[in-house]
Short mmCIF file of C-alpha atoms and ligand atoms in Angstrom, two decimals:
data_model
loop_
_atom_site.label_atom_id
_atom_site.label_comp_id
_atom_site.label_asym_id
_atom_site.label_seq_id
_atom_site.Cartn_x
_atom_site.Cartn_y
_atom_site.Cartn_z
CA MET J 15 -51.81 54.56 -162.25
CA ALA J 16 -48.26 54.52 -160.98
CA GLY J 17 -45.19 53.73 -163.04
CA ASN J 18 -45.69 56.33 -165.76
CA SER J 19 -42.66 58.47 -164.94
CA PHE J 20 -38.97 57.91 -165.62
CA GLY J 21 -35.90 59.76 -164.33
CA LYS J 22 -34.83 61.46 -161.13
CA ILE J 23 -34.10 65.07 -162.15
CA PHE J 24 -34.79 65.05 -165.89
CA LYS J 25 -38.14 63.36 -165.37
CA LEU J 26 -40.55 62.27 -168.09
CA SER J 27 -44.18 61.35 -167.38
CA THR J 28 -46.25 60.08 -170.29
CA PHE J 29 -49.98 59.69 -170.88
CA GLY J 30 -52.27 58.38 -173.55
CA GLU J 31 -53.49 55.26 -175.29
CA SER J 32 -53.10 53.95 -178.82
CA HIS J 33 -56.62 54.88 -179.96
CA GLY J 34 -57.36 57.77 -177.59
CA VAL J 35 -57.45 61.41 -178.66
CA ALA J 36 -53.73 61.91 -178.17
CA ILE J 37 -50.60 60.81 -176.41
CA GLY J 38 -48.22 63.16 -174.69
CA GLY J 39 -45.90 63.89 -171.86
CA ILE J 40 -44.50 66.27 -169.32
CA ILE J 41 -40.77 66.70 -168.86
CA ASP J 42 -39.98 68.19 -165.49
CA GLY J 43 -36.43 69.18 -164.59
CA CYS J 44 -35.09 70.22 -167.97
CA PRO J 45 -32.75 73.17 -167.27
CA SER J 46 -33.68 76.60 -168.63
CA GLY J 47 -31.88 78.29 -171.50
CA LEU J 48 -31.61 75.27 -173.81
CA LYS J 49 -32.28 76.43 -177.37
CA LEU J 50 -34.32 73.61 -178.86
CA ASN J 51 -33.87 72.41 -182.40
CA LEU J 52 -37.52 71.55 -183.08
CA GLU J 53 -36.72 70.07 -186.48
CA ALA J 54 -34.30 67.60 -184.90
CA ILE J 55 -37.04 66.53 -182.44
CA GLN J 56 -39.48 65.97 -185.31
CA ASN J 57 -36.78 64.04 -187.24
CA GLU J 58 -36.43 61.61 -184.34
CA LEU J 59 -40.21 61.11 -184.30
CA ASP J 60 -40.15 60.47 -188.05
CA ARG J 61 -37.58 57.71 -187.50
CA ARG J 62 -40.03 55.99 -185.11
CA LYS J 63 -43.31 56.70 -186.84
CA PRO J 64 -45.52 53.95 -188.29
CA GLY J 65 -45.97 53.57 -192.05
CA GLN J 66 -42.41 54.69 -192.87
CA SER J 67 -41.57 51.57 -194.93
CA LYS J 68 -43.05 48.28 -196.14
CA ILE J 69 -41.53 46.31 -193.25
CA VAL J 70 -43.38 48.16 -190.48
CA THR J 71 -47.03 48.64 -189.49
CA GLN J 72 -49.05 50.48 -192.14
CA ARG J 73 -50.90 52.69 -189.62
CA LYS J 74 -50.49 56.20 -191.03
CA GLU J 75 -49.80 58.77 -188.35
CA PRO J 76 -48.12 62.11 -189.05
CA ASP J 77 -46.84 62.12 -185.44
CA ILE J 78 -46.45 65.87 -185.24
CA VAL J 79 -45.42 67.04 -181.77
CA GLU J 80 -47.03 70.18 -180.34
CA PHE J 81 -45.46 71.92 -177.36
CA TYR J 82 -47.90 73.47 -174.88
CA SER J 83 -45.56 74.76 -172.18
CA GLY J 84 -42.01 75.10 -170.95
CA VAL J 85 -40.66 76.48 -174.23
CA PHE J 86 -40.66 80.21 -175.04
CA GLU J 87 -39.38 81.49 -178.37
CA GLY J 88 -37.70 78.14 -178.93
CA VAL J 89 -35.84 78.15 -175.60
CA THR J 90 -36.62 76.02 -172.52
CA THR J 91 -37.83 78.08 -169.56
CA GLY J 92 -37.04 75.57 -166.81
CA THR J 93 -40.74 74.99 -166.19
CA PRO J 94 -42.48 71.71 -167.11
CA ILE J 95 -42.37 71.02 -170.84
CA GLY J 96 -45.81 69.78 -171.85
CA PHE J 97 -46.30 68.22 -175.28
CA VAL J 98 -48.95 66.36 -177.22
CA ILE J 99 -49.00 64.12 -180.30
CA LYS J 100 -52.50 63.67 -181.72
CA ASN J 101 -53.78 60.25 -182.79
CA THR J 102 -55.37 60.61 -186.20
CA ASN J 103 -55.48 57.20 -187.87
CA GLN J 104 -57.17 54.89 -185.37
CA LYS J 105 -59.19 51.99 -186.78
CA SER J 106 -60.71 50.80 -183.55
CA LYS J 107 -63.18 48.40 -185.21
CA ASP J 108 -60.20 46.21 -186.07
CA TYR J 109 -59.87 45.45 -182.39
CA SER J 110 -63.47 44.56 -181.41
CA HIS J 111 -62.54 40.86 -181.70
CA ILE J 112 -60.18 41.18 -178.71
CA LYS J 113 -62.63 43.04 -176.47
CA ASP J 114 -63.15 39.90 -174.38
CA VAL J 115 -60.39 37.74 -175.83
CA TYR J 116 -56.77 37.70 -174.73
CA ARG J 117 -54.03 37.69 -177.37
CA PRO J 118 -51.37 35.17 -176.29
CA SER J 119 -48.18 36.91 -175.14
CA HIS J 120 -49.68 40.41 -175.41
CA ALA J 121 -50.70 42.44 -172.35
CA ASP J 122 -54.51 41.96 -172.67
CA TYR J 123 -54.75 39.34 -169.91
CA THR J 124 -52.39 41.05 -167.47
CA TYR J 125 -53.99 44.53 -167.84
CA ASP J 126 -57.40 42.94 -167.20
CA LYS J 127 -56.11 41.16 -164.11
CA LYS J 128 -54.52 44.32 -162.72
CA TYR J 129 -57.12 46.98 -163.53
CA GLY J 130 -60.34 45.11 -164.30
CA VAL J 131 -61.05 47.67 -167.04
CA ARG J 132 -59.21 47.64 -170.36
CA ASP J 133 -59.05 49.95 -173.37
CA TYR J 134 -58.53 47.12 -175.83
CA ARG J 135 -58.40 49.40 -178.91
CA GLY J 136 -54.97 49.06 -180.47
CA GLY J 137 -53.64 47.62 -177.21
CA GLY J 138 -54.58 50.79 -175.26
CA ARG J 139 -51.86 51.92 -172.89
CA SER J 140 -49.80 48.77 -173.49
CA SER J 141 -49.29 49.79 -177.11
CA ALA J 142 -45.82 50.91 -178.18
CA ARG J 143 -47.50 54.10 -179.40
CA GLU J 144 -46.60 55.48 -175.98
CA THR J 145 -42.92 55.27 -176.93
CA ALA J 146 -43.34 58.24 -179.29
CA CYS J 147 -43.40 60.39 -176.13
CA ARG J 148 -40.12 58.88 -175.02
CA VAL J 149 -38.64 59.78 -178.39
CA VAL J 150 -39.68 63.45 -177.96
CA ALA J 151 -38.13 63.60 -174.48
CA GLY J 152 -35.08 61.67 -175.64
CA ALA J 153 -34.56 64.13 -178.51
CA ILE J 154 -34.55 67.00 -175.99
CA ALA J 155 -32.19 65.04 -173.72
CA LYS J 156 -29.87 64.49 -176.70
CA GLN J 157 -29.74 68.26 -177.23
CA LEU J 158 -28.99 68.84 -173.54
CA ILE J 159 -26.01 66.45 -173.67
CA HIS J 160 -25.05 67.31 -177.25
CA LYS J 161 -21.39 66.30 -176.81
CA VAL J 162 -22.47 62.70 -176.19
CA GLU J 163 -23.04 60.60 -179.31
CA ILE J 164 -25.69 57.89 -179.05
CA ARG J 165 -26.02 55.50 -181.99
CA ALA J 166 -28.21 52.40 -182.09
CA PHE J 167 -28.61 49.95 -184.97
CA THR J 168 -30.29 46.68 -185.82
CA SER J 169 -27.76 43.93 -185.13
CA SER J 170 -29.97 40.91 -185.82
CA VAL J 171 -33.32 39.82 -187.20
CA GLY J 172 -34.15 36.20 -186.42
CA ASP J 173 -30.99 34.21 -187.19
CA ILE J 174 -29.49 36.86 -189.50
CA PHE J 175 -26.98 38.94 -187.62
CA VAL J 176 -24.11 41.38 -188.05
CA GLU J 177 -20.96 39.41 -187.35
CA GLN J 178 -18.50 42.29 -187.13
CA PRO J 179 -17.86 44.17 -183.90
CA TYR J 180 -19.42 47.65 -183.93
CA GLN J 181 -15.96 49.23 -184.14
CA ASN J 182 -15.65 47.88 -187.70
CA LEU J 183 -19.00 49.28 -188.84
CA ASP J 184 -19.75 52.65 -190.39
CA LEU J 185 -22.29 53.98 -187.91
CA ASN J 186 -23.07 56.84 -190.32
CA ALA J 187 -24.66 54.24 -192.62
CA ILE J 188 -27.38 53.21 -190.13
CA GLU J 189 -30.10 55.30 -191.75
CA ASN J 190 -29.25 54.14 -195.29
CA ASN J 191 -31.80 51.32 -195.27
CA ALA J 192 -35.26 50.58 -193.85
CA ILE J 193 -34.00 48.09 -191.25
CA ARG J 194 -31.37 50.50 -189.84
CA CYS J 195 -28.42 48.12 -190.14
CA PRO J 196 -25.05 49.65 -191.14
CA ASP J 197 -23.98 46.47 -193.01
CA GLU J 198 -25.78 46.87 -196.33
CA ALA J 199 -25.49 43.19 -197.41
CA ILE J 200 -26.85 41.94 -194.08
CA ALA J 201 -29.54 44.64 -194.13
CA LYS J 202 -30.86 43.29 -197.45
CA LYS J 203 -31.09 39.78 -196.00
CA MET J 204 -32.89 41.08 -192.92
CA ILE J 205 -35.42 42.97 -195.02
CA SER J 206 -36.10 39.91 -197.22
CA LYS J 207 -36.56 37.81 -194.09
CA ILE J 208 -39.14 40.23 -192.67
CA GLU J 209 -40.98 40.41 -195.99
CA ALA J 210 -41.19 36.60 -196.14
CA ILE J 211 -42.34 36.32 -192.51
CA LYS J 212 -44.96 39.03 -193.12
CA LYS J 213 -46.37 37.10 -196.10
CA GLU J 214 -46.92 34.13 -193.77
CA GLY J 215 -48.88 36.41 -191.41
CA ASP J 216 -46.16 35.80 -188.84
CA THR J 217 -43.68 37.97 -186.93
CA ILE J 218 -40.00 37.80 -185.97
CA GLY J 219 -37.71 39.11 -183.22
CA GLY J 220 -34.35 40.81 -183.36
CA THR J 221 -31.67 42.69 -181.46
CA ILE J 222 -30.45 46.27 -181.34
CA THR J 223 -26.92 47.30 -180.39
CA CYS J 224 -26.39 50.74 -178.88
CA VAL J 225 -23.07 52.56 -178.67
CA ILE J 226 -22.55 55.72 -176.62
CA LYS J 227 -19.42 57.77 -177.19
CA ASN J 228 -17.88 60.79 -175.41
CA VAL J 229 -19.15 60.10 -171.90
CA PRO J 230 -16.41 61.28 -169.53
CA ALA J 231 -15.13 59.03 -166.76
CA GLY J 232 -16.95 59.43 -163.44
CA LEU J 233 -20.66 59.33 -164.32
CA GLY J 234 -22.90 56.99 -162.29
CA GLU J 235 -24.60 56.70 -158.90
CA PRO J 236 -23.61 53.55 -157.01
CA VAL J 237 -24.77 51.38 -155.52
CA PHE J 238 -28.42 50.80 -156.49
CA ASP J 239 -28.41 53.36 -159.29
CA LYS J 240 -25.38 52.10 -161.16
CA LEU J 241 -25.20 53.62 -164.63
CA HIS J 242 -25.59 50.29 -166.42
CA ALA J 243 -28.39 49.24 -164.05
CA GLU J 244 -30.36 52.34 -165.02
CA LEU J 245 -29.69 51.71 -168.70
CA GLY J 246 -30.94 48.16 -168.16
CA LYS J 247 -34.14 49.41 -166.55
CA ALA J 248 -34.62 51.94 -169.34
CA MET J 249 -34.26 49.30 -172.04
CA LEU J 250 -36.35 46.67 -170.26
CA SER J 251 -39.15 49.25 -169.98
CA ILE J 252 -39.47 49.30 -173.78
CA ASN J 253 -42.31 47.15 -175.13
CA ALA J 254 -41.37 43.65 -176.31
CA VAL J 255 -37.88 43.75 -174.78
CA LYS J 256 -36.84 40.38 -173.38
CA GLY J 257 -33.13 40.75 -172.88
CA PHE J 258 -30.40 43.24 -172.01
CA GLU J 259 -26.74 42.41 -172.36
CA TYR J 260 -24.11 44.87 -171.22
CA GLY J 261 -20.49 44.96 -172.44
CA SER J 262 -19.16 41.40 -172.80
CA GLY J 263 -22.55 40.28 -171.42
CA PHE J 264 -23.32 36.58 -171.26
CA CYS J 265 -20.26 35.84 -173.37
CA GLY J 266 -18.07 37.23 -170.58
CA SER J 267 -19.37 34.59 -168.20
CA ARG J 268 -17.59 31.95 -170.30
CA MET J 269 -14.18 33.73 -170.16
CA LYS J 270 -11.23 33.68 -167.78
CA GLY J 271 -10.37 36.85 -165.84
CA SER J 272 -6.97 36.96 -167.51
CA ALA J 273 -8.66 37.28 -170.90
CA HIS J 274 -11.53 39.47 -169.73
CA ASN J 275 -9.63 42.19 -167.85
CA ASP J 276 -9.34 45.49 -169.71
CA LYS J 277 -5.64 46.50 -169.45
CA PHE J 278 -5.02 50.16 -168.68
CA ASN J 279 -3.10 52.60 -170.80
CA LYS J 280 -1.20 55.28 -168.87
CA ASP J 281 -3.93 57.88 -169.53
CA GLY J 282 -6.60 55.68 -167.87
CA SER J 283 -8.14 54.47 -171.13
CA THR J 284 -8.14 50.72 -171.66
CA GLN J 285 -6.72 48.54 -174.45
CA THR J 286 -9.88 46.43 -174.64
CA ASN J 287 -13.37 47.37 -173.49
CA LEU J 288 -15.15 44.23 -172.34
CA SER J 289 -16.45 46.26 -169.38
CA GLY J 290 -18.59 48.23 -171.83
CA GLY J 291 -17.43 51.59 -170.49
CA VAL J 292 -18.72 51.14 -166.93
CA GLN J 293 -16.99 49.74 -163.85
CA GLY J 294 -18.60 49.72 -160.41
CA GLY J 295 -21.60 51.47 -161.92
CA ILE J 296 -19.48 54.50 -162.96
CA SER J 297 -18.39 55.37 -166.49
CA ASN J 298 -14.66 54.96 -167.22
CA GLY J 299 -14.52 57.17 -170.32
CA MET J 300 -14.53 54.31 -172.84
CA ASP J 301 -17.45 53.64 -175.19
CA ILE J 302 -20.59 52.49 -173.43
CA TYR J 303 -22.29 49.70 -175.37
CA PHE J 304 -25.05 47.16 -174.89
CA ARG J 305 -27.49 44.95 -176.77
CA VAL J 306 -31.25 44.77 -176.40
CA ALA J 307 -33.29 41.71 -177.45
CA PHE J 308 -36.84 42.12 -178.78
CA LYS J 309 -39.29 39.24 -178.98
CA PRO J 310 -41.41 38.59 -182.09
CA VAL J 311 -44.59 40.71 -182.07
CA ALA J 312 -47.40 38.86 -180.29
CA THR J 313 -50.17 39.78 -182.73
CA THR J 314 -49.67 37.44 -185.66
CA LEU J 315 -52.23 37.37 -188.44
CA GLN J 316 -52.42 33.58 -188.18
CA LYS J 317 -55.18 31.63 -186.43
CA GLN J 318 -54.30 30.65 -182.88
CA GLU J 319 -56.00 29.17 -179.87
CA THR J 320 -56.45 31.32 -176.80
CA ILE J 321 -58.94 32.01 -173.99
CA ASN J 322 -61.58 34.67 -173.39
CA SER J 323 -62.41 36.56 -170.19
CA LYS J 324 -64.73 33.71 -169.13
CA GLY J 325 -61.84 31.26 -169.35
CA GLU J 326 -63.28 29.52 -172.42
CA THR J 327 -60.99 28.24 -175.14
CA VAL J 328 -61.55 30.19 -178.36
CA GLN J 329 -59.91 30.57 -181.76
CA MET J 330 -58.66 33.99 -182.73
CA GLN J 331 -56.90 35.60 -185.66
CA GLY J 332 -55.05 38.90 -185.36
CA LYS J 333 -56.47 41.83 -187.30
CA GLY J 334 -55.44 45.41 -187.71
CA ARG J 335 -52.09 46.87 -188.70
CA HIS J 336 -49.09 45.44 -186.91
CA ASP J 337 -45.32 45.44 -187.11
CA PRO J 338 -43.95 42.14 -188.44
CA CYS J 339 -40.71 43.01 -186.60
CA VAL J 340 -40.26 45.88 -184.15
CA VAL J 341 -36.53 46.51 -184.42
CA PRO J 342 -36.39 49.10 -187.23
CA ARG J 343 -38.80 51.35 -185.33
CA ALA J 344 -37.27 50.53 -181.95
CA VAL J 345 -33.81 51.90 -182.89
CA PRO J 346 -34.78 55.55 -182.12
CA ILE J 347 -36.59 54.39 -178.96
CA VAL J 348 -33.44 52.70 -177.64
CA GLU J 349 -31.46 55.87 -178.38
CA ALA J 350 -34.11 58.01 -176.67
CA MET J 351 -34.11 55.92 -173.50
CA ALA J 352 -30.30 55.98 -173.40
CA ALA J 353 -30.37 59.79 -173.79
CA LEU J 354 -32.89 60.12 -170.95
CA VAL J 355 -30.65 58.09 -168.62
CA LEU J 356 -27.52 60.03 -169.51
CA ALA J 357 -29.13 63.47 -169.28
CA ASP J 358 -30.48 62.53 -165.86
CA TYR J 359 -27.11 61.23 -164.72
CA PHE J 360 -25.27 64.35 -165.91
CA LEU J 361 -27.70 66.45 -163.86
CA LEU J 362 -27.38 64.12 -160.85
CA ASP J 363 -23.60 64.35 -161.13
CA LYS J 364 -23.82 68.14 -160.76
CA ILE J 365 -25.42 67.80 -157.33
CA THR J 366 -23.08 65.11 -156.06
CA ARG J 367 -19.84 67.11 -156.49
CA LEU J 368 -18.84 70.39 -154.85
C1 FMN Z 8 -41.72 49.85 -181.93
C2 FMN Z 8 -42.64 48.78 -181.44
C3 FMN Z 8 -43.73 48.42 -182.20
C4 FMN Z 8 -44.60 47.41 -181.78
N1 FMN Z 8 -45.65 47.05 -182.58
C5 FMN Z 8 -46.48 46.06 -182.19
C6 FMN Z 8 -47.57 45.66 -183.02
O1 FMN Z 8 -47.77 46.20 -184.10
N2 FMN Z 8 -48.39 44.68 -182.57
C7 FMN Z 8 -48.19 44.05 -181.37
O2 FMN Z 8 -48.94 43.16 -181.02
N3 FMN Z 8 -47.17 44.41 -180.58
C8 FMN Z 8 -46.31 45.38 -180.95
N4 FMN Z 8 -45.27 45.76 -180.13
C9 FMN Z 8 -45.05 45.04 -178.88
C10 FMN Z 8 -46.12 45.28 -177.83
O3 FMN Z 8 -46.22 46.66 -177.54
C11 FMN Z 8 -45.77 44.47 -176.56
O4 FMN Z 8 -45.46 43.16 -176.90
C12 FMN Z 8 -46.94 44.47 -175.59
O5 FMN Z 8 -47.10 45.75 -175.04
C13 FMN Z 8 -46.72 43.49 -174.43
O6 FMN Z 8 -45.62 43.86 -173.68
P1 FMN Z 8 -44.33 42.91 -173.54
O7 FMN Z 8 -44.12 42.24 -174.85
O8 FMN Z 8 -43.21 43.88 -173.23
O9 FMN Z 8 -44.59 41.94 -172.44
C14 FMN Z 8 -44.37 46.75 -180.53
C15 FMN Z 8 -43.27 47.13 -179.76
C16 FMN Z 8 -42.40 48.13 -180.20
C17 FMN Z 8 -41.20 48.50 -179.37
#
């Protein structure tokens, strides 16, 4: 199956299904001599893991990462880093009702059409369980580019959103609540909203904002591999993502050039940053920032009409343990994908300059 690898030099390939024995990955291209902070890697996994609060899926997985290669006495050797996270809390019976039935807006129908064979348990390969592997690789990438600061936070849940620009928020407060929103008053409203939606057996979407600081000017590979294009691909590869908005985004399309242009200071920095830190696909040294939109989870616990593999109309009701809203758990995934892109681009930059 193609399409399971990401990156050009710092390259992650992942494997595994939601209810298989394990998930895992191979990172090829990580330079040697990087002393890994294993606790920091596990911390990132803990931020993504299921069962961490009442507003996420109640599947209980310890999500402990085991390294099988590429690390010797805590230091990367330059050889492929192989790692595994065991699945321990599968309840596959909960999924027998979708063996031959397609959940609307999930990937059951499309996987069947493409492969003709489908591991339907827990969504199989289409499950966001795979993203735990991205978080492991992203945590290593973060350590490789430790001067770069990558912070993501929940900026909306349904119609409740953070009104202030990120510059006015205390990004150190992101982890203070279960929804990962640095505005405590808004966070409370978001959590109540998810709790209410969950009681109805329904789900809700949301957005995540990501801010990247300390990227020097000059990073990016025009023309097809523009830095923001690669970030867009990275984010759109995350399950349930439906939108990516960079810098001024769609709002910018309603502005005049005179208002949109970022005026230079003498040192090359800019007085505003509607460009979002990238121009012509190359970083300009200002903060890089973007927003990612997540749809409501497809598996609701309400009755809905759908079709089966014979094309017959059937009634179905979601079972099993599901996230009522993905954004709190997706925050570390967004950060991980951003770290993978930047680590790769720092390494690419090394081979494009004498
Ligand atoms: C962190 C996270 C958790 C998710 N949890 C669930 C879930 O519990 N149930 C579900 O049906 N979909 C869940 N999804 C979304 C599905 O993985 C996704 O909708 C499915 O693979 C179809 O892909 P698409 O929505 O990108 O088209 C989750 C996504 C993320 C990022």
